[in-house]
CSV table of C-alpha atoms in Angstrom, one decimal:
chain,number,residue,atom,x,y,z
A,5,UNK,CA,104.0,94.2,111.1
A,6,UNK,CA,103.8,90.9,109.2
A,7,UNK,CA,100.1,91.4,108.9
A,8,UNK,CA,100.5,94.6,106.8
A,9,UNK,CA,103.6,93.6,104.8
A,10,UNK,CA,101.9,90.4,103.7
A,11,UNK,CA,99.3,92.6,101.9
A,12,UNK,CA,101.9,93.9,99.4
A,13,UNK,CA,101.1,92.8,95.9
A,14,UNK,CA,103.5,92.2,93.0
A,15,UNK,CA,103.4,95.3,90.7
A,16,UNK,CA,102.2,95.1,87.1
A,17,UNK,CA,100.8,97.3,84.3
A,18,UNK,CA,98.3,95.8,81.9
A,19,UNK,CA,99.3,92.3,82.9
A,20,UNK,CA,103.1,92.8,82.7
A,21,UNK,CA,104.8,92.4,86.1
A,22,UNK,CA,107.8,94.3,87.4
A,23,UNK,CA,109.6,95.0,90.6
A,24,UNK,CA,109.3,98.4,92.4
A,25,UNK,CA,112.2,100.1,94.1
A,26,UNK,CA,110.4,103.3,95.1
A,27,UNK,CA,107.1,105.0,94.5
A,28,UNK,CA,105.4,108.4,95.1
A,29,UNK,CA,101.9,109.5,95.0
A,30,UNK,CA,100.7,113.1,94.6
A,31,UNK,CA,97.2,114.0,96.0
A,32,UNK,CA,95.3,116.5,98.0
A,33,UNK,CA,92.5,119.1,97.5
A,34,UNK,CA,91.9,121.7,94.7
A,35,UNK,CA,91.5,125.2,96.1
A,36,UNK,CA,91.3,128.7,94.8
A,37,UNK,CA,91.7,131.8,97.0
A,38,UNK,CA,89.6,134.9,96.2
A,39,UNK,CA,91.0,138.2,97.3
A,40,UNK,CA,88.6,141.2,97.1
A,41,UNK,CA,89.4,145.0,96.8
A,42,UNK,CA,89.0,146.9,100.1
A,43,UNK,CA,88.6,143.7,102.1
A,44,UNK,CA,91.3,142.3,104.5
A,45,UNK,CA,89.9,138.8,104.7
A,46,UNK,CA,90.4,136.5,101.7
A,47,UNK,CA,88.0,133.6,100.9
A,48,UNK,CA,89.4,130.2,99.9
A,49,UNK,CA,87.0,127.9,97.9
A,50,UNK,CA,87.3,124.1,97.9
A,51,UNK,CA,86.9,122.8,94.4
A,52,UNK,CA,87.0,119.1,95.2
A,53,UNK,CA,89.7,116.4,95.3
A,54,UNK,CA,92.9,116.8,93.3
A,55,UNK,CA,93.6,114.1,90.7
A,56,UNK,CA,96.0,111.5,92.0
A,57,UNK,CA,99.3,111.0,90.1
A,58,UNK,CA,101.7,108.1,90.7
A,59,UNK,CA,105.4,108.0,90.1
A,60,UNK,CA,107.1,104.6,90.1
A,61,UNK,CA,110.8,103.6,89.8
A,62,UNK,CA,111.0,100.0,88.9
A,63,UNK,CA,113.0,97.3,87.2
A,64,UNK,CA,113.0,93.9,85.6
A,65,UNK,CA,115.9,91.5,86.1
A,66,UNK,CA,117.0,88.0,84.9
A,67,UNK,CA,118.0,86.2,81.7
A,68,UNK,CA,114.8,87.4,79.9
A,69,UNK,CA,115.1,91.1,81.0
A,70,UNK,CA,115.3,92.4,77.5
A,71,UNK,CA,112.1,90.6,76.3
A,72,UNK,CA,110.3,91.4,79.5
A,73,UNK,CA,111.1,95.1,79.2
A,74,UNK,CA,110.0,95.1,75.6
A,75,UNK,CA,106.6,93.6,76.6
A,76,UNK,CA,106.2,96.4,79.2
A,77,UNK,CA,107.2,99.1,76.6
A,78,UNK,CA,104.6,97.7,74.2
A,79,UNK,CA,101.9,97.9,76.8
A,80,UNK,CA,102.9,101.4,77.8
A,81,UNK,CA,102.7,102.5,74.1
A,82,UNK,CA,99.4,100.8,73.4
A,83,UNK,CA,96.4,103.1,73.1
A,84,UNK,CA,92.7,102.4,72.5
A,85,UNK,CA,91.5,105.3,74.6
A,86,UNK,CA,90.8,103.1,77.6
A,87,UNK,CA,92.4,103.2,81.1
A,88,UNK,CA,94.7,100.3,81.9
A,89,UNK,CA,95.1,98.3,85.1
A,90,UNK,CA,98.0,99.2,87.4
A,91,UNK,CA,98.6,96.9,90.4
A,92,UNK,CA,100.4,99.1,92.9
A,93,UNK,CA,102.2,97.2,95.8
A,94,UNK,CA,100.7,99.6,98.4
A,95,UNK,CA,97.6,101.0,96.8
A,96,UNK,CA,96.2,97.9,95.1
A,97,UNK,CA,94.5,97.8,91.7
A,98,UNK,CA,94.1,101.1,90.0
A,99,UNK,CA,92.7,102.3,86.6
A,100,UNK,CA,95.3,104.7,85.1
A,101,UNK,CA,96.6,106.4,82.0
A,102,UNK,CA,100.3,106.8,81.3
A,103,UNK,CA,101.5,110.4,81.4
A,104,UNK,CA,104.8,112.2,80.7
A,105,UNK,CA,107.6,110.3,79.0
A,106,UNK,CA,108.6,106.9,80.5
A,107,UNK,CA,112.4,106.5,80.7
A,108,UNK,CA,114.0,103.1,80.3
A,109,UNK,CA,117.7,102.1,80.7
A,110,UNK,CA,119.5,98.7,80.4
A,111,UNK,CA,122.5,97.3,82.2
A,112,UNK,CA,123.9,94.3,80.2
A,113,UNK,CA,126.4,93.4,82.9
A,114,UNK,CA,123.8,93.2,85.7
A,115,UNK,CA,121.1,91.9,83.3
A,116,UNK,CA,118.6,94.5,84.6
A,117,UNK,CA,116.4,97.1,83.0
A,118,UNK,CA,115.4,100.1,85.1
A,119,UNK,CA,112.6,102.6,84.4
A,120,UNK,CA,110.7,105.6,85.7
A,121,UNK,CA,106.9,105.6,85.0
A,122,UNK,CA,104.2,108.2,85.7
A,123,UNK,CA,100.5,107.6,85.8
A,124,UNK,CA,97.3,109.5,86.5
A,125,UNK,CA,94.1,108.0,87.8
A,126,UNK,CA,91.4,107.6,85.1
A,127,UNK,CA,88.5,108.7,87.3
A,128,UNK,CA,84.9,108.1,86.4
A,129,UNK,CA,82.3,109.8,84.2
A,130,UNK,CA,79.6,109.8,86.8
A,131,UNK,CA,75.9,109.9,85.8
A,132,UNK,CA,72.9,109.6,88.2
A,133,UNK,CA,72.1,106.0,88.9
A,134,UNK,CA,70.2,103.8,91.3
A,135,UNK,CA,72.2,102.6,94.3
A,136,UNK,CA,73.6,99.1,94.0
A,137,UNK,CA,73.4,96.6,96.8
A,138,UNK,CA,76.4,94.7,98.1
A,139,UNK,CA,74.7,91.5,96.8
A,140,UNK,CA,74.7,92.9,93.3
A,141,UNK,CA,78.3,93.9,93.7
A,142,UNK,CA,79.2,90.5,94.9
A,143,UNK,CA,77.5,88.9,91.8
A,144,UNK,CA,79.4,91.3,89.6
A,145,UNK,CA,82.7,90.4,91.4
A,146,UNK,CA,82.0,86.7,91.0
A,147,UNK,CA,81.4,87.2,87.2
A,148,UNK,CA,84.7,89.1,86.8
A,149,UNK,CA,86.5,86.3,88.6
A,150,UNK,CA,84.9,83.6,86.5
A,151,UNK,CA,85.7,85.5,83.3
A,152,UNK,CA,89.4,85.6,84.3
A,153,UNK,CA,89.8,81.9,85.0
A,154,UNK,CA,90.6,80.6,81.5
A,155,UNK,CA,93.1,83.3,80.8
A,156,UNK,CA,94.9,82.7,84.1
A,157,UNK,CA,95.0,79.0,83.5
A,158,UNK,CA,96.4,79.6,80.0
A,159,UNK,CA,99.2,81.7,81.5
A,160,UNK,CA,100.2,78.9,83.8
A,161,UNK,CA,99.9,76.1,81.2
A,162,UNK,CA,102.1,77.9,78.7
A,163,UNK,CA,104.9,77.3,81.2
A,164,UNK,CA,104.5,73.5,81.0
A,165,UNK,CA,106.4,72.0,78.1
A,166,UNK,CA,104.7,69.2,76.2
A,167,UNK,CA,101.4,69.6,78.0
A,168,UNK,CA,99.5,67.2,75.8
A,169,UNK,CA,101.9,64.3,76.7
A,170,UNK,CA,100.5,64.2,80.2
A,171,UNK,CA,96.8,64.8,79.8
A,172,UNK,CA,95.8,61.2,79.6
A,173,UNK,CA,97.8,60.3,82.7
A,174,UNK,CA,96.4,63.3,84.7
A,175,UNK,CA,92.9,62.6,83.5
A,176,UNK,CA,92.9,59.0,84.7
A,177,UNK,CA,94.8,60.0,87.9
A,178,UNK,CA,94.4,63.1,90.0
A,179,UNK,CA,91.6,64.6,88.0
A,180,UNK,CA,89.6,61.4,88.3
A,181,UNK,CA,90.2,61.4,92.1
A,182,UNK,CA,88.8,65.0,92.2
A,183,UNK,CA,85.8,64.0,90.2
A,184,UNK,CA,85.2,61.1,92.5
A,185,UNK,CA,85.3,63.4,95.5
A,186,UNK,CA,82.8,65.7,93.7
A,187,UNK,CA,80.5,62.9,92.9
A,188,UNK,CA,80.0,62.0,96.6
A,189,UNK,CA,79.7,65.5,98.0
A,190,UNK,CA,76.7,67.3,99.3
A,191,UNK,CA,77.0,70.2,96.9
A,192,UNK,CA,76.5,67.9,93.8
A,193,UNK,CA,73.6,66.2,95.5
A,194,UNK,CA,72.1,69.5,96.6
A,195,UNK,CA,71.9,70.7,93.0
A,196,UNK,CA,71.5,67.3,91.4
A,197,UNK,CA,74.7,67.6,89.3
A,198,UNK,CA,75.5,63.9,89.4
A,199,UNK,CA,74.9,63.4,85.6
A,200,UNK,CA,77.0,66.4,84.8
A,201,UNK,CA,79.9,65.0,86.9
A,202,UNK,CA,79.4,61.6,85.3
A,203,UNK,CA,79.6,63.1,81.8
A,204,UNK,CA,82.8,65.0,82.8
A,205,UNK,CA,84.3,61.7,84.1
A,206,UNK,CA,83.8,60.0,80.7
A,207,UNK,CA,85.2,63.0,78.8
A,208,UNK,CA,88.0,63.9,81.3
A,209,UNK,CA,90.9,63.4,78.8
A,210,UNK,CA,89.1,65.3,76.1
A,211,UNK,CA,88.4,68.2,78.4
A,212,UNK,CA,92.0,68.5,79.4
A,213,UNK,CA,93.2,68.3,75.8
A,214,UNK,CA,90.9,71.1,74.8
A,215,UNK,CA,93.2,73.7,76.3
A,216,UNK,CA,92.7,76.2,79.1
A,217,UNK,CA,89.5,77.8,77.7
A,218,UNK,CA,87.8,74.4,76.8
A,219,UNK,CA,88.7,72.8,80.1
A,220,UNK,CA,87.4,75.8,82.1
A,221,UNK,CA,84.1,75.8,80.1
A,222,UNK,CA,83.7,72.1,80.8
A,223,UNK,CA,84.1,72.7,84.5
A,224,UNK,CA,81.5,75.5,84.5
A,225,UNK,CA,79.1,73.4,82.5
A,226,UNK,CA,79.4,70.6,85.1
A,227,UNK,CA,79.6,72.7,88.3
A,228,UNK,CA,77.9,75.9,87.5
A,229,UNK,CA,74.8,76.8,89.5
A,230,UNK,CA,73.9,80.2,87.8
A,231,UNK,CA,70.8,78.7,86.2
A,232,UNK,CA,69.4,78.0,89.7
A,233,UNK,CA,69.2,81.7,90.8
A,234,UNK,CA,65.5,81.9,89.9
A,235,UNK,CA,64.7,78.9,92.0
A,236,UNK,CA,63.6,78.8,95.6
A,237,UNK,CA,66.5,77.3,97.4
A,238,UNK,CA,68.0,77.3,100.9
A,239,UNK,CA,71.0,79.3,99.7
A,240,UNK,CA,72.7,79.2,103.1
A,241,UNK,CA,72.8,75.4,102.9
A,242,UNK,CA,73.9,75.6,99.3
A,243,UNK,CA,76.8,77.9,100.2
A,244,UNK,CA,77.8,75.6,103.1
A,245,UNK,CA,77.7,72.5,100.9
A,246,UNK,CA,80.2,74.1,98.4
A,247,UNK,CA,82.4,75.3,101.3
A,248,UNK,CA,82.6,71.8,102.6
A,249,UNK,CA,83.8,70.2,99.4
A,250,UNK,CA,86.4,73.0,98.9
A,251,UNK,CA,87.9,72.0,102.3
A,252,UNK,CA,88.2,68.4,101.2
A,253,UNK,CA,91.9,67.4,101.3
A,254,UNK,CA,91.7,66.3,97.6
A,255,UNK,CA,90.7,69.8,96.6
A,256,UNK,CA,91.9,72.1,99.3
A,257,UNK,CA,94.9,74.5,98.6
A,258,UNK,CA,98.2,73.1,99.6
A,259,UNK,CA,100.8,75.7,100.1
A,260,UNK,CA,103.6,73.1,100.0
A,261,UNK,CA,102.6,71.9,96.5
A,262,UNK,CA,104.8,72.5,93.4
A,263,UNK,CA,103.1,75.2,91.4
A,264,UNK,CA,103.7,76.5,87.9
A,265,UNK,CA,105.0,79.9,89.2
A,266,UNK,CA,107.6,79.0,91.8
A,267,UNK,CA,109.9,76.5,90.0
A,268,UNK,CA,112.1,76.4,87.0
A,269,UNK,CA,112.6,72.6,87.0
A,270,UNK,CA,112.0,71.0,83.6
A,271,UNK,CA,112.2,67.3,84.5
A,272,UNK,CA,109.3,65.0,83.5
A,273,UNK,CA,107.9,64.4,87.0
A,274,UNK,CA,107.9,68.0,88.0
A,275,UNK,CA,106.0,69.0,84.8
A,276,UNK,CA,103.4,66.3,85.6
A,277,UNK,CA,103.0,67.5,89.1
A,278,UNK,CA,102.7,71.1,87.9
A,279,UNK,CA,99.9,70.1,85.5
A,280,UNK,CA,98.1,68.1,88.2
A,281,UNK,CA,98.3,71.0,90.6
A,282,UNK,CA,97.0,73.5,88.1
A,283,UNK,CA,94.0,71.2,87.4
A,284,UNK,CA,93.2,71.0,91.1
A,285,UNK,CA,93.5,74.8,91.3
A,286,UNK,CA,91.1,75.4,88.5
A,287,UNK,CA,88.5,73.0,90.0
A,288,UNK,CA,88.8,74.7,93.3
A,289,UNK,CA,88.5,78.2,91.8
A,290,UNK,CA,85.3,77.2,90.0
A,291,UNK,CA,83.9,75.8,93.2
A,292,UNK,CA,84.8,78.9,95.2
A,293,UNK,CA,83.0,81.0,92.5
A,294,UNK,CA,79.9,78.8,93.0
A,295,UNK,CA,80.2,79.3,96.8
A,296,UNK,CA,80.4,83.1,96.4
A,297,UNK,CA,77.6,83.1,93.9
A,298,UNK,CA,75.4,81.1,96.3
A,299,UNK,CA,76.3,83.5,99.1
A,300,UNK,CA,75.0,86.5,97.0
A,301,UNK,CA,71.5,84.8,97.1
A,302,UNK,CA,71.3,84.5,100.9
A,303,UNK,CA,68.6,86.7,102.3
A,304,UNK,CA,66.9,87.3,98.9
A,305,UNK,CA,63.3,86.6,97.9
A,306,UNK,CA,64.5,83.3,96.4
A,307,UNK,CA,66.1,82.1,99.7
A,308,UNK,CA,63.6,79.7,101.4
A,309,UNK,CA,65.2,80.2,104.9
A,310,UNK,CA,65.7,84.0,104.8
A,311,UNK,CA,63.1,84.7,107.4
A,312,UNK,CA,64.0,82.0,109.9
A,313,UNK,CA,67.8,82.2,109.7
A,314,UNK,CA,69.3,83.9,112.8
A,315,UNK,CA,72.2,86.3,112.8
A,316,UNK,CA,74.3,83.7,114.5
A,317,UNK,CA,73.8,81.3,111.6
A,318,UNK,CA,74.6,84.0,109.1
A,319,UNK,CA,77.7,84.9,111.1
A,320,UNK,CA,79.0,81.3,111.1
A,321,UNK,CA,78.3,80.9,107.3
A,322,UNK,CA,80.1,84.2,106.7
A,323,UNK,CA,83.2,83.3,108.7
A,324,UNK,CA,83.4,79.8,107.2
A,325,UNK,CA,83.2,81.1,103.6
A,326,UNK,CA,85.7,84.0,104.3
A,327,UNK,CA,88.1,81.4,105.7
A,328,UNK,CA,87.9,79.5,102.5
A,329,UNK,CA,88.6,82.6,100.4
A,330,UNK,CA,91.4,83.7,102.8
A,331,UNK,CA,93.1,80.3,102.4
A,332,UNK,CA,93.0,80.8,98.6
A,333,UNK,CA,94.5,84.3,99.0
A,334,UNK,CA,97.3,82.9,101.1
A,335,UNK,CA,97.9,80.3,98.4
A,336,UNK,CA,97.9,82.9,95.6
A,337,UNK,CA,100.2,85.4,97.4
A,338,UNK,CA,102.9,85.0,94.8
A,339,UNK,CA,100.8,83.9,91.8
A,340,UNK,CA,101.7,86.1,88.8
A,341,UNK,CA,98.2,85.6,87.1
A,342,UNK,CA,96.5,88.2,89.4
A,343,UNK,CA,93.8,85.9,90.6
A,344,UNK,CA,94.5,87.2,94.0
A,345,UNK,CA,92.8,90.5,93.2
A,346,UNK,CA,89.6,88.8,92.1
A,347,UNK,CA,89.5,86.6,95.2
A,348,UNK,CA,90.1,89.6,97.5
A,349,UNK,CA,87.4,91.6,95.8
A,350,UNK,CA,84.9,88.8,96.3
A,351,UNK,CA,86.1,88.5,100.0
A,352,UNK,CA,85.3,92.2,100.6
A,353,UNK,CA,81.9,92.1,98.8
A,354,UNK,CA,80.8,88.9,100.5
A,355,UNK,CA,81.8,90.3,103.9
A,356,UNK,CA,79.9,93.6,103.3
A,357,UNK,CA,76.8,91.9,101.9
A,358,UNK,CA,76.3,89.3,104.7
A,359,UNK,CA,77.3,91.7,107.4
A,360,UNK,CA,75.7,95.0,106.3
A,361,UNK,CA,72.6,93.7,104.4
A,362,UNK,CA,71.7,90.2,105.5
A,363,UNK,CA,72.5,90.3,109.2
A,364,UNK,CA,70.4,92.7,111.4
A,365,UNK,CA,73.6,94.4,112.6
A,366,UNK,CA,72.5,94.6,116.2
A,367,UNK,CA,76.1,93.7,117.2
A,368,UNK,CA,77.7,96.4,115.2
A,369,UNK,CA,79.8,99.1,116.8
A,370,UNK,CA,80.6,102.5,115.1
A,371,UNK,CA,84.1,103.8,115.9
A,372,UNK,CA,85.9,107.0,114.8
A,373,UNK,CA,89.6,106.7,115.2
A,374,UNK,CA,91.9,109.7,116.0
A,375,UNK,CA,94.3,110.6,113.3
A,376,UNK,CA,97.4,108.4,112.8
A,377,UNK,CA,95.9,105.6,114.9
A,378,UNK,CA,96.7,102.1,113.6
A,379,UNK,CA,93.8,99.7,112.7
A,380,UNK,CA,95.0,97.2,115.3
A,381,UNK,CA,94.7,99.8,118.1
A,382,UNK,CA,91.2,100.9,116.9
A,383,UNK,CA,90.0,97.2,116.8
A,384,UNK,CA,91.4,96.5,120.3
A,385,UNK,CA,90.0,99.8,121.9
A,386,UNK,CA,86.5,99.1,120.4
A,387,UNK,CA,86.2,95.4,121.2
A,388,UNK,CA,89.0,94.4,123.5
A,389,UNK,CA,90.1,91.9,120.8
A,390,UNK,CA,93.1,92.9,118.6
A,391,UNK,CA,92.5,89.9,116.3
A,392,UNK,CA,89.5,91.8,114.9
A,393,UNK,CA,91.8,94.0,113.0
A,394,UNK,CA,91.3,91.8,109.9
A,395,UNK,CA,87.6,92.4,110.1
A,396,UNK,CA,88.0,96.1,110.5
A,397,UNK,CA,90.4,96.3,107.5
A,398,UNK,CA,88.3,94.2,105.1
A,399,UNK,CA,84.9,95.4,106.1
A,400,UNK,CA,85.8,99.1,105.7
A,401,UNK,CA,88.2,98.6,102.8
A,402,UNK,CA,91.1,100.4,104.6
A,403,UNK,CA,94.1,100.9,102.2
A,404,UNK,CA,96.6,102.0,104.9
A,405,UNK,CA,96.0,100.0,108.2
A,406,UNK,CA,98.8,101.9,110.0
A,407,UNK,CA,97.3,105.4,109.3
A,408,UNK,CA,93.5,105.6,109.5
A,409,UNK,CA,91.4,108.5,108.4
A,410,UNK,CA,89.2,110.2,110.9
A,411,UNK,CA,85.9,108.8,109.8
A,412,UNK,CA,83.2,106.4,111.1
A,413,UNK,CA,84.1,102.7,110.8
A,414,UNK,CA,82.0,99.6,111.4
A,415,UNK,CA,83.1,96.6,113.5
A,416,UNK,CA,81.1,93.8,115.2
A,417,UNK,CA,81.1,93.8,118.9
């Protein structure tokens, strides 16, 4: 059960988080029944899927509950004609519109604000288009993650008082250690980024002082490999070189580290540690983005080893990179900046691309579960290995692992 409960995400609407006490979803099929004169048998016509509506009973609590509730109200009232992002604990990220009339109430004694919200899915205006490969989807997912980085860092840095007081110390300390690690790694040598790292070393303090957006841009200038996508490169080796440096102890995620979202301490040393941790996080996220970007080029016409690389080699590359992304998801489990969703989307796209499009798929098994059969049972019955439930869930994007639909699913044998 821990496997499934660990997937629950903190709820939010348009970037404002809240707690959920209960939730309901309405769904089904649209039908109309035709009854004809002088005929005993009616005819029921299926008109397609019914729109999904979501009802949420939630609350915000704490000393800032009034300000927090006001922020949520402002987002609920904001228009613009575009659907907004709802992060649902059980259903994940959804694009929705607010419907009906939200109801909000305050309890000053308990310092809590409770509310009832209703949403309807936005749907899509579908036009004919060429099919998109998982490699293209992976690149799109990588771009979305990259675009979110400066905003997420800005959210965390706002929680550190007197940020500029510590930048020189962090620049000459932990940030310099990280840059030293990068200067010696295979990834930097593979793409000949030594001069870029050297330049960042000499401007480390200035980069930190330029704020979240400036610092993030400096990292992408030094570590970005997007300009190499038109070059003939062994993209498998490139991906592996980034994965290796991400796993270095000076950069790897540390679940025991003090983070900017799990402490209210305001002492000087804690704030310094928070800043140093956030710098390491940002460097690691930029590197993970490069890794996923390199992975999207494996097997393409620009991949020099595409023809000679075996399925076993692709499988090892895939599993190593997925492990690195999974470690980041575990680290970000309680992060309020919503980076988790971007990492998870990259995880899914990378898995599907390397498994379904790059590998030959000779090892694949197609299974069709009976109704109400849990994912762990399907994985075990198909392969004899219950630990493959993670693969089954991520590869087939299963939203409810305890209750599977009766449809064909892919899993490696």
